[in-house]
Structures are given as C-alpha cells and as structure tokens.
mmCIF file of C-alpha atoms in Angstrom:
data_model
loop_
_atom_site.group_PDB
_atom_site.id
_atom_site.type_symbol
_atom_site.label_atom_id
_atom_site.label_comp_id
_atom_site.label_asym_id
_atom_site.label_seq_id
_atom_site.Cartn_x
_atom_site.Cartn_y
_atom_site.Cartn_z
ATOM 1 C CA MET C 8 123.216 118.576 99.490
ATOM 2 C CA LYS C 9 122.741 115.832 96.975
ATOM 3 C CA GLU C 10 122.107 112.337 98.217
ATOM 4 C CA ASN C 11 125.024 109.995 97.894
ATOM 5 C CA TRP C 12 124.278 106.711 96.200
ATOM 6 C CA ARG C 13 126.627 103.815 95.654
ATOM 7 C CA LEU C 14 127.874 103.184 92.122
ATOM 8 C CA MET C 15 128.829 99.640 91.250
ATOM 9 C CA ASP C 16 130.804 100.360 88.137
ATOM 10 C CA LEU C 17 130.738 98.545 84.825
ATOM 11 C CA MET C 18 131.546 94.968 85.748
ATOM 12 C CA THR C 19 131.540 91.789 83.724
ATOM 13 C CA SER C 20 130.346 88.460 85.024
ATOM 14 C CA ASP C 21 128.237 85.455 84.139
ATOM 15 C CA CYS C 22 124.448 85.650 84.249
ATOM 16 C CA TYR C 23 124.051 83.750 87.530
ATOM 17 C CA THR C 24 126.349 86.151 89.340
ATOM 18 C CA GLN C 25 124.722 89.204 87.778
ATOM 19 C CA MET C 26 121.183 88.247 88.727
ATOM 20 C CA ALA C 27 122.355 87.133 92.190
ATOM 21 C CA ILE C 28 124.037 90.496 92.776
ATOM 22 C CA ASP C 29 120.879 92.393 91.825
ATOM 23 C CA GLU C 30 118.823 90.296 94.205
ATOM 24 C CA ALA C 31 121.428 90.502 96.988
ATOM 25 C CA MET C 32 121.452 94.285 96.707
ATOM 26 C CA ALA C 33 117.649 94.374 96.917
ATOM 27 C CA TYR C 34 117.688 92.079 99.936
ATOM 28 C CA ALA C 35 120.364 93.991 101.823
ATOM 29 C CA ARG C 36 118.758 97.337 100.998
ATOM 30 C CA GLY C 37 115.415 96.117 102.320
ATOM 31 C CA MET C 38 117.132 95.134 105.564
ATOM 32 C CA GLY C 39 118.497 98.649 105.794
ATOM 33 C CA HIS C 40 122.036 97.323 105.510
ATOM 34 C CA SER C 41 123.213 99.168 102.444
ATOM 35 C CA GLN C 42 122.889 102.294 100.364
ATOM 36 C CA ASN C 43 120.756 103.042 97.370
ATOM 37 C CA THR C 44 122.713 101.723 94.442
ATOM 38 C CA ILE C 45 123.077 101.995 90.700
ATOM 39 C CA ARG C 46 125.041 99.232 89.075
ATOM 40 C CA LEU C 47 126.291 98.863 85.513
ATOM 41 C CA TYR C 48 127.271 95.521 84.068
ATOM 42 C CA ARG C 49 127.834 93.266 81.087
ATOM 43 C CA TRP C 50 127.138 89.567 80.674
ATOM 44 C CA LYS C 51 129.948 87.182 79.872
ATOM 45 C CA PRO C 52 129.255 84.673 78.519
ATOM 46 C CA SER C 53 126.372 86.260 76.640
ATOM 47 C CA ALA C 54 123.064 85.022 77.991
ATOM 48 C CA VAL C 55 119.336 84.898 77.451
ATOM 49 C CA SER C 56 117.223 86.003 80.378
ATOM 50 C CA VAL C 57 113.531 85.195 80.464
ATOM 51 C CA GLY C 58 110.959 87.068 82.507
ATOM 52 C CA TYR C 59 109.648 85.552 85.727
ATOM 53 C CA PHE C 60 106.412 84.389 84.073
ATOM 54 C CA GLN C 61 107.806 83.091 80.823
ATOM 55 C CA SER C 62 108.256 79.513 79.756
ATOM 56 C CA VAL C 63 111.867 78.790 78.821
ATOM 57 C CA ASP C 64 110.727 76.166 76.340
ATOM 58 C CA ASP C 65 108.482 78.674 74.588
ATOM 59 C CA GLU C 66 111.048 81.452 74.462
ATOM 60 C CA VAL C 67 114.492 79.912 74.116
ATOM 61 C CA ASP C 68 116.167 77.554 71.676
ATOM 62 C CA LEU C 69 118.216 75.647 74.231
ATOM 63 C CA ASP C 70 120.168 73.654 71.665
ATOM 64 C CA ALA C 71 121.232 76.824 69.867
ATOM 65 C CA CYS C 72 122.258 78.383 73.185
ATOM 66 C CA LYS C 73 124.331 75.344 74.029
ATOM 67 C CA LYS C 74 126.028 75.391 70.666
ATOM 68 C CA LEU C 75 126.856 79.080 70.927
ATOM 69 C CA GLY C 76 127.860 78.975 74.604
ATOM 70 C CA VAL C 77 124.988 81.256 75.574
ATOM 71 C CA ASP C 78 123.710 80.842 79.148
ATOM 72 C CA VAL C 79 120.015 80.819 80.031
ATOM 73 C CA ILE C 80 118.561 82.325 83.169
ATOM 74 C CA ARG C 81 115.194 83.242 84.655
ATOM 75 C CA ARG C 82 114.870 86.707 86.200
ATOM 76 C CA ILE C 83 112.960 87.564 89.349
ATOM 77 C CA SER C 84 111.350 90.373 87.355
ATOM 78 C CA GLY C 85 108.557 90.004 84.815
ATOM 79 C CA GLY C 86 108.744 91.107 81.212
ATOM 80 C CA GLY C 87 110.127 89.482 78.117
ATOM 81 C CA ALA C 88 113.068 87.392 77.001
ATOM 82 C CA VAL C 89 116.266 89.326 76.329
ATOM 83 C CA PHE C 90 119.447 88.309 74.543
ATOM 84 C CA HIS C 91 122.238 89.905 76.561
ATOM 85 C CA ASP C 92 125.025 90.104 74.033
ATOM 86 C CA TYR C 93 128.385 90.784 75.693
ATOM 87 C CA GLU C 94 129.412 92.877 72.716
ATOM 88 C CA GLY C 95 126.045 94.551 72.324
ATOM 89 C CA GLU C 96 124.657 96.028 75.504
ATOM 90 C CA ILE C 97 125.110 97.577 78.904
ATOM 91 C CA THR C 98 122.760 96.503 81.652
ATOM 92 C CA TYR C 99 121.982 98.661 84.659
ATOM 93 C CA SER C 100 120.238 97.969 87.914
ATOM 94 C CA LEU C 101 118.878 100.355 90.494
ATOM 95 C CA VAL C 102 117.992 99.511 94.079
ATOM 96 C CA THR C 103 116.186 101.646 96.646
ATOM 97 C CA PRO C 104 113.821 100.930 99.502
ATOM 98 C CA GLU C 105 110.163 100.843 98.441
ATOM 99 C CA SER C 106 109.594 103.739 100.808
ATOM 100 C CA ASP C 107 112.228 105.957 99.189
ATOM 101 C CA PRO C 108 110.685 109.407 98.664
ATOM 102 C CA LYS C 109 112.369 109.723 95.266
ATOM 103 C CA ILE C 110 110.611 106.647 93.883
ATOM 104 C CA PRO C 111 106.864 106.839 93.133
ATOM 105 C CA SER C 112 104.904 104.098 94.857
ATOM 106 C CA ASP C 113 102.976 103.620 91.615
ATOM 107 C CA ILE C 114 104.970 101.098 89.605
ATOM 108 C CA SER C 115 104.218 102.589 86.184
ATOM 109 C CA GLU C 116 105.243 106.033 87.363
ATOM 110 C CA SER C 117 108.426 104.690 88.872
ATOM 111 C CA TYR C 118 109.396 103.080 85.562
ATOM 112 C CA GLU C 119 109.075 106.422 83.907
ATOM 113 C CA LEU C 120 111.087 108.220 86.570
ATOM 114 C CA ILE C 121 113.961 105.750 86.568
ATOM 115 C CA CYS C 122 113.978 105.647 82.775
ATOM 116 C CA ARG C 123 114.488 109.403 82.737
ATOM 117 C CA GLY C 124 118.054 108.749 83.889
ATOM 118 C CA ILE C 125 118.646 106.664 80.767
ATOM 119 C CA ILE C 126 116.910 109.185 78.529
ATOM 120 C CA GLU C 127 119.183 111.907 79.912
ATOM 121 C CA GLY C 128 122.160 109.615 79.316
ATOM 122 C CA MET C 129 121.055 109.200 75.702
ATOM 123 C CA ARG C 130 120.700 112.973 75.411
ATOM 124 C CA LEU C 131 124.265 113.399 76.604
ATOM 125 C CA LEU C 132 125.341 111.051 73.837
ATOM 126 C CA GLY C 133 123.427 113.214 71.367
ATOM 127 C CA LEU C 134 120.288 111.113 71.030
ATOM 128 C CA LYS C 135 116.696 112.124 71.515
ATOM 129 C CA ALA C 136 115.092 109.303 73.458
ATOM 130 C CA GLU C 137 111.584 108.970 74.843
ATOM 131 C CA PHE C 138 109.844 106.749 77.357
ATOM 132 C CA LYS C 139 107.258 104.417 75.927
ATOM 133 C CA PRO C 140 104.960 102.847 78.473
ATOM 134 C CA ILE C 141 105.044 100.278 79.884
ATOM 135 C CA ASN C 142 108.761 99.735 80.107
ATOM 136 C CA ASP C 143 110.578 100.769 76.947
ATOM 137 C CA ILE C 144 112.748 103.624 75.754
ATOM 138 C CA LEU C 145 112.721 104.557 72.088
ATOM 139 C CA VAL C 146 114.970 106.555 69.793
ATOM 140 C CA GLY C 147 113.369 107.596 66.532
ATOM 141 C CA GLY C 148 110.450 105.288 67.267
ATOM 142 C CA ARG C 149 112.757 102.281 67.681
ATOM 143 C CA LYS C 150 113.425 100.480 70.933
ATOM 144 C CA ILE C 151 116.863 101.096 72.417
ATOM 145 C CA SER C 152 116.208 100.070 76.008
ATOM 146 C CA GLY C 153 113.960 97.579 77.796
ATOM 147 C CA ASN C 154 113.392 97.643 81.541
ATOM 148 C CA ALA C 155 111.903 95.398 84.203
ATOM 149 C CA GLN C 156 111.067 96.069 87.808
ATOM 150 C CA THR C 157 110.325 93.943 90.817
ATOM 151 C CA ARG C 158 109.473 94.902 94.347
ATOM 152 C CA ARG C 159 110.495 92.494 97.031
ATOM 153 C CA TYR C 160 112.295 92.415 100.370
ATOM 154 C CA GLY C 161 110.914 95.941 100.871
ATOM 155 C CA SER C 162 113.014 97.184 97.971
ATOM 156 C CA VAL C 163 112.528 98.394 94.446
ATOM 157 C CA LEU C 164 114.807 96.649 91.987
ATOM 158 C CA GLN C 165 114.732 97.856 88.419
ATOM 159 C CA HIS C 166 117.078 96.527 85.810
ATOM 160 C CA GLY C 167 117.272 97.080 82.097
ATOM 161 C CA THR C 168 119.436 97.093 79.052
ATOM 162 C CA ILE C 169 120.767 99.741 76.736
ATOM 163 C CA LEU C 170 121.542 98.443 73.265
ATOM 164 C CA VAL C 171 124.946 99.472 72.006
ATOM 165 C CA ASP C 172 125.105 97.068 69.084
ATOM 166 C CA PHE C 173 122.625 94.601 67.644
ATOM 167 C CA ASP C 174 123.281 91.107 66.385
ATOM 168 C CA ALA C 175 119.825 90.223 65.067
ATOM 169 C CA LYS C 176 120.916 86.918 63.592
ATOM 170 C CA THR C 177 122.259 85.534 66.875
ATOM 171 C CA MET C 178 119.279 86.941 68.741
ATOM 172 C CA PHE C 179 116.876 85.067 66.487
ATOM 173 C CA THR C 180 118.982 81.954 66.744
ATOM 174 C CA VAL C 181 118.801 81.818 70.538
ATOM 175 C CA LEU C 182 115.263 83.162 70.967
ATOM 176 C CA ARG C 183 112.243 81.347 69.647
ATOM 177 C CA VAL C 184 110.608 84.256 67.912
ATOM 178 C CA SER C 185 108.263 82.287 65.756
ATOM 179 C CA LYS C 186 108.002 79.033 63.888
ATOM 180 C CA GLU C 187 109.242 80.619 60.707
ATOM 181 C CA LYS C 188 112.825 80.135 59.727
ATOM 182 C CA ILE C 189 115.172 82.999 60.373
ATOM 183 C CA SER C 190 114.772 84.990 57.231
ATOM 184 C CA ASP C 191 116.384 88.132 55.923
ATOM 185 C CA LYS C 192 112.953 89.698 56.106
ATOM 186 C CA MET C 193 112.620 88.969 59.819
ATOM 187 C CA ILE C 194 116.021 90.404 60.523
ATOM 188 C CA LYS C 195 115.122 93.481 58.543
ATOM 189 C CA GLN C 196 111.858 93.859 60.450
ATOM 190 C CA ALA C 197 113.668 93.577 63.774
ATOM 191 C CA GLU C 198 116.158 96.180 62.668
ATOM 192 C CA GLU C 199 113.235 98.456 61.949
ATOM 193 C CA ARG C 200 111.843 98.020 65.456
ATOM 194 C CA VAL C 201 115.088 98.057 67.402
ATOM 195 C CA THR C 202 118.005 100.424 67.338
ATOM 196 C CA THR C 203 121.342 100.857 69.064
ATOM 197 C CA VAL C 204 123.605 103.631 70.258
ATOM 198 C CA ARG C 205 126.167 102.862 67.559
ATOM 199 C CA ARG C 206 123.608 102.811 64.793
ATOM 200 C CA GLU C 207 122.060 106.098 65.836
ATOM 201 C CA LEU C 208 125.408 107.855 66.256
ATOM 202 C CA GLU C 209 126.885 106.198 63.172
ATOM 203 C CA ARG C 210 130.184 105.539 64.887
ATOM 204 C CA LYS C 211 131.836 102.908 67.041
ATOM 205 C CA VAL C 212 130.878 104.282 70.447
ATOM 206 C CA ASP C 213 132.734 102.388 73.154
ATOM 207 C CA PHE C 214 131.209 101.004 76.332
ATOM 208 C CA LYS C 215 133.046 103.495 78.515
ATOM 209 C CA GLU C 216 131.368 106.408 76.729
ATOM 210 C CA VAL C 217 127.904 104.900 77.208
ATOM 211 C CA ARG C 218 128.770 104.157 80.831
ATOM 212 C CA ASP C 219 129.811 107.777 81.438
ATOM 213 C CA ALA C 220 126.607 109.078 79.882
ATOM 214 C CA LEU C 221 124.430 106.755 81.968
ATOM 215 C CA VAL C 222 126.191 107.692 85.200
ATOM 216 C CA SER C 223 125.688 111.416 84.474
ATOM 217 C CA GLY C 224 122.133 110.824 83.294
ATOM 218 C CA PHE C 225 121.113 109.069 86.502
ATOM 219 C CA GLU C 226 122.895 111.666 88.633
ATOM 220 C CA THR C 227 121.065 114.512 86.944
ATOM 221 C CA GLU C 228 117.593 113.020 86.788
ATOM 222 C CA LEU C 229 117.590 111.485 90.261
ATOM 223 C CA ASP C 230 119.446 114.475 91.725
ATOM 224 C CA ILE C 231 122.063 112.256 93.308
ATOM 225 C CA GLN C 232 125.813 111.929 93.522
ATOM 226 C CA LEU C 233 127.184 108.512 92.630
ATOM 227 C CA ALA C 234 130.273 107.347 94.496
ATOM 228 C CA PRO C 235 132.073 104.133 93.583
ATOM 229 C CA GLY C 236 131.479 101.328 96.061
ATOM 230 C CA THR C 237 131.712 97.590 96.436
ATOM 231 C CA LEU C 238 129.468 94.831 97.719
ATOM 232 C CA SER C 239 129.406 94.355 101.475
ATOM 233 C CA GLU C 240 130.394 91.085 103.086
ATOM 234 C CA GLU C 241 126.711 90.351 103.691
ATOM 235 C CA GLU C 242 125.880 91.016 100.052
ATOM 236 C CA ASN C 243 128.724 88.808 98.888
ATOM 237 C CA GLU C 244 127.438 85.951 101.024
ATOM 238 C CA LEU C 245 123.948 86.453 99.617
ATOM 239 C CA VAL C 246 125.339 86.414 96.087
ATOM 240 C CA GLN C 247 126.869 82.994 96.688
ATOM 241 C CA LYS C 248 123.583 81.724 98.073
ATOM 242 C CA PHE C 249 121.347 83.199 95.350
ATOM 243 C CA LYS C 250 123.700 82.123 92.582
ATOM 244 C CA LYS C 251 123.016 78.484 93.366
ATOM 245 C CA ARG C 252 119.285 79.042 92.980
ATOM 246 C CA TYR C 253 119.688 80.947 89.708
ATOM 247 C CA ALA C 254 121.855 78.188 88.265
ATOM 248 C CA SER C 255 119.467 75.394 89.298
ATOM 249 C CA SER C 256 117.330 73.835 86.589
ATOM 250 C CA GLU C 257 114.456 73.896 89.064
ATOM 251 C CA TRP C 258 114.533 77.695 88.927
ATOM 252 C CA VAL C 259 115.353 78.087 85.236
ATOM 253 C CA PHE C 260 112.528 75.736 84.222
ATOM 254 C CA LYS C 261 110.147 76.885 86.928
ATOM 255 C CA ARG C 262 107.497 77.849 84.381
ATOM 256 C CA MET G 11 95.441 70.038 76.464
ATOM 257 C CA GLY G 12 94.127 73.420 75.444
ATOM 258 C CA ARG G 13 96.366 76.302 74.656
ATOM 259 C CA ALA G 14 95.658 79.910 73.815
ATOM 260 C CA GLU G 15 97.471 83.185 73.603
ATOM 261 C CA LEU G 16 96.463 86.788 73.617
ATOM 262 C CA LYS G 17 98.561 89.738 72.634
ATOM 263 C CA VAL G 18 96.982 92.599 74.533
ATOM 264 C CA PRO G 19 96.824 95.665 72.269
ATOM 265 C CA GLY G 20 99.391 98.115 73.608
ATOM 266 C CA GLY G 21 100.274 95.546 76.248
ATOM 267 C CA LYS G 22 101.894 92.193 76.724
ATOM 268 C CA LEU G 23 101.460 88.589 75.680
ATOM 269 C CA LEU G 24 99.483 86.103 77.763
ATOM 270 C CA ARG G 25 99.704 82.368 77.162
ATOM 271 C CA VAL G 26 97.575 79.802 78.904
ATOM 272 C CA SER G 27 97.577 76.045 78.757
ATOM 273 C CA THR G 28 94.832 74.107 80.471
ATOM 274 C CA THR G 29 93.828 70.524 80.960
ATOM 275 C CA VAL G 30 90.094 70.134 81.455
ATOM 276 C CA ARG G 31 88.625 66.939 82.819
ATOM 277 C CA GLU G 32 84.951 66.259 83.334
ATOM 278 C CA GLY G 33 84.223 69.920 82.832
ATOM 279 C CA ARG G 34 86.717 71.137 85.425
ATOM 280 C CA ILE G 35 90.145 72.699 85.128
ATOM 281 C CA GLN G 36 92.550 70.026 86.199
ATOM 282 C CA ASP G 37 95.744 71.839 85.384
ATOM 283 C CA ILE G 38 96.586 75.360 84.295
ATOM 284 C CA LYS G 39 99.715 77.302 83.503
ATOM 285 C CA ILE G 40 99.803 81.000 82.739
ATOM 286 C CA THR G 41 102.933 82.378 81.105
ATOM 287 C CA GLY G 42 103.949 85.482 79.210
ATOM 288 C CA ASP G 43 105.876 88.734 79.301
ATOM 289 C CA PHE G 44 103.433 90.654 81.503
ATOM 290 C CA PHE G 45 104.223 92.122 84.919
ATOM 291 C CA LEU G 46 102.406 90.917 87.994
ATOM 292 C CA HIS G 47 103.377 92.136 91.459
ATOM 293 C CA PRO G 48 104.094 90.341 93.700
ATOM 294 C CA GLU G 49 105.375 87.821 91.174
ATOM 295 C CA ASP G 50 104.786 84.685 93.205
ATOM 296 C CA SER G 51 101.063 85.449 93.430
ATOM 297 C CA ILE G 52 100.787 83.774 90.005
ATOM 298 C CA ASP G 53 100.888 80.444 91.888
ATOM 299 C CA ASP G 54 97.862 81.549 93.879
ATOM 300 C CA LEU G 55 95.976 82.565 90.729
ATOM 301 C CA GLU G 56 96.688 79.199 89.144
ATOM 302 C CA SER G 57 95.696 77.221 92.205
ATOM 303 C CA ARG G 58 92.434 79.183 92.542
ATOM 304 C CA LEU G 59 91.590 78.273 88.965
ATOM 305 C CA GLN G 60 92.398 74.618 89.458
ATOM 306 C CA GLY G 61 89.305 72.556 90.151
ATOM 307 C CA ILE G 62 86.737 75.137 89.085
ATOM 308 C CA ARG G 63 84.258 74.490 86.283
ATOM 309 C CA ALA G 64 85.598 75.392 82.874
ATOM 310 C CA GLU G 65 82.981 77.976 82.068
ATOM 311 C CA GLU G 66 82.825 81.716 81.729
ATOM 312 C CA ASP G 67 81.118 82.811 84.933
ATOM 313 C CA GLU G 68 83.315 80.775 87.230
ATOM 314 C CA VAL G 69 86.536 81.685 85.458
ATOM 315 C CA SER G 70 85.689 85.390 85.424
ATOM 316 C CA SER G 71 84.642 85.538 89.047
ATOM 317 C CA THR G 72 87.656 83.489 90.206
ATOM 318 C CA VAL G 73 90.046 85.742 88.320
ATOM 319 C CA LYS G 74 88.293 88.828 89.651
ATOM 320 C CA ARG G 75 88.427 87.553 93.226
ATOM 321 C CA PHE G 76 92.146 86.921 92.868
ATOM 322 C CA PHE G 77 92.875 90.440 91.654
ATOM 323 C CA ASP G 78 90.639 91.899 94.376
ATOM 324 C CA SER G 79 92.100 89.770 97.131
ATOM 325 C CA HIS G 80 95.717 90.884 97.227
ATOM 326 C CA GLN G 81 97.683 94.018 96.781
ATOM 327 C CA ILE G 82 98.064 92.987 93.163
ATOM 328 C CA THR G 83 99.437 95.212 90.452
ATOM 329 C CA VAL G 84 99.305 93.992 86.893
ATOM 330 C CA LEU G 85 100.929 95.792 83.967
ATOM 331 C CA GLY G 86 100.469 94.949 80.320
ATOM 332 C CA ALA G 87 97.153 93.115 80.722
ATOM 333 C CA THR G 88 93.912 93.469 82.666
ATOM 334 C CA PRO G 89 92.107 90.924 84.838
ATOM 335 C CA LYS G 90 89.601 90.607 81.966
ATOM 336 C CA ASP G 91 92.419 89.680 79.584
ATOM 337 C CA PHE G 92 93.495 86.913 81.945
ATOM 338 C CA ALA G 93 89.948 85.537 82.097
ATOM 339 C CA ALA G 94 89.513 85.820 78.320
ATOM 340 C CA VAL G 95 92.634 83.866 77.470
ATOM 341 C CA VAL G 96 91.804 81.126 79.984
ATOM 342 C CA LEU G 97 88.375 80.757 78.331
ATOM 343 C CA LYS G 98 89.936 80.759 74.891
ATOM 344 C CA SER G 99 92.203 77.885 75.882
ATOM 345 C CA PHE G 100 89.191 75.605 76.504
ATOM 346 C CA SER G 101 87.960 75.849 72.935
ATOM 347 C CA SER G 102 91.381 75.066 71.467
ATOM 348 C CA ALA G 103 91.552 71.676 73.153
#
C-alpha cells in the first residue's frame, strides 16, 4: 500500500500567506497534528523572496518593487533571492517529519531525493532534467528549478520553484544583480544560464499541465499517493499568526 | 566599516561587514545565499565573533569552535570560508 500524503493543490495567494502556510504546515506536522504534505502554489502579487541570511538592501531594489507592485519577503530557509513571477513559475513545498523514513537525515541527500520528484515531473513533460548540487535542477545545463530547505519544529520543509516562463528584464529590475545597468548583454547571459518549461518545449505550456506533471512526478519518486486536502483549523490559525511576522518590517529587514 | 565577499567555487556567496575598534571586532554581520542549519545559529556565530581580536588565529579558532559546538550543518561554504571572508573584511576597511 502506498502512503497517502495530502495534496494542497495549485493555489494563488500573496507572499505573506504563502510563506505562512509553509511554516504552519511544518509546525503542525512537527506536532504530529497533520499529514505529510505537498503543496503547489503561485504568488500574486508577484514577489521577491530573499533567503534567511540575505540582506534585503543588498539583494532587492525596493523602489523598483514598489513601482511594479512586487512584494518583498524573507524566507525561513536559506539560499538566494528569487523573483516569483505570477506568470512565470510554480512553487512547491513539501513537509514531513524530520524522522520520516523516506527522507534522508543528511540534508544534501534529502535535497536530491525530493528533487527527483521534480525531475520525474520534467521527464513527464518531455524534458531531461538533472539534479545539480547543492540545490538546483538543470535542463540542458540551464537552471530550471531552485530549491531551499529548512528543518525546524521537528519537520523538514523544502520549497522551490519551477520556471515556466522567464521575464529577465523584470527580474533584473527588482533584484540588485550588480552595479551595472541592465543591459541586453546581461539579459542574454541570464537567458543562457536559466531556462523554462515553455522555452524547452517551444510551446505555451499551461500551469495545469506543469501541475499535473509535478503531482505525478512526486507520486512516482516518493512512492506515495497524493489526495487533495485542506488546511486544518490549527494550521489556519497559525497562518494568521505567522503572516503578521512575515509582513513585519522587523522580519523583512532582519539582516 | 570593512566589507568583503567571497564566492565559494562551486558553492555560495558569503558577505561580511565588520566594524573594528581598537583591534577588536565591535560589530559583525554575515549575509549571503548559503545554507546554515539551524538558521538562527547565525546570531550565535556573530555574537561569538563580537569582541574578539581582529586577527587570524582568534577568528579561525572562534569560527571553528562555533561549528564544532552545535549540530551545525553548512552547505555552500566551509567553516574556513567563513573565517577567510571575516579576515578579508578587516583589510578592506
């Protein structure tokens, strides 16, 4: 019998809610109050998330974000700054207890295992993807997915993005990539390092198709059955509580 | 204020800013896109470095003691990288 995990299906919300849900799921799972979960989501409005250890001032052009209506948030996971474009990516999160026998206790190994679900999803779409340590997935040598993991509350929380479309110009406008002006050359270089599902498949793949592939990919690689679920009352209360912290400037500008 | 960064080959970026006064680290901030578990242990690393003499032996041994003292996992950089970038920040002041 395959293990049943909860699927929180492709949902759209603002960045504060999304990060609060991920943390609430990790908290409740650590308390033993919920199931292992895979969640798929999109960010609306589009947002920049910075890693736990990053300086917002170093990484983000706050004026540009304001002008474009792009939110800014700090994650509880390490890693780099990401532009979460509503039209350009699907984000997933996965939550299990740290003691789950399916998840290696070694963090690097667990990245690789969880990323296999995405790689299988890419395969189902017709793409040959590979894991690149520490936390990336590449197609044709170009990055298509970035991932970040934290372990807290006795849980493993891994979240990451799958690029469906790439708006390099907006990305460079909201992220402080360097002191140089945004040049055609920079955009070209980024397009050489990064790729997307649509670019690789050379067609307008919709979000539902990527969602389906990811769900099947995780089911196959983790040997699980995903069944649609919702947040518990406890999780919903935690979301409200965590959301306030995520939206506070004290948290966003913590480092 | 001194500031330095190190892109670890095959790893992540470390950035350090330090204020040194009378030969001691008065203030230090370590940022970057590395992974350190548990995340909030970064506060402990910074506070251990605060107040020590701004020289190689003390920085290296303080950083080493921090990484030995907890159940720390670091990805994308080594303890030596952390020490190296802290030292580099002194000479940029």
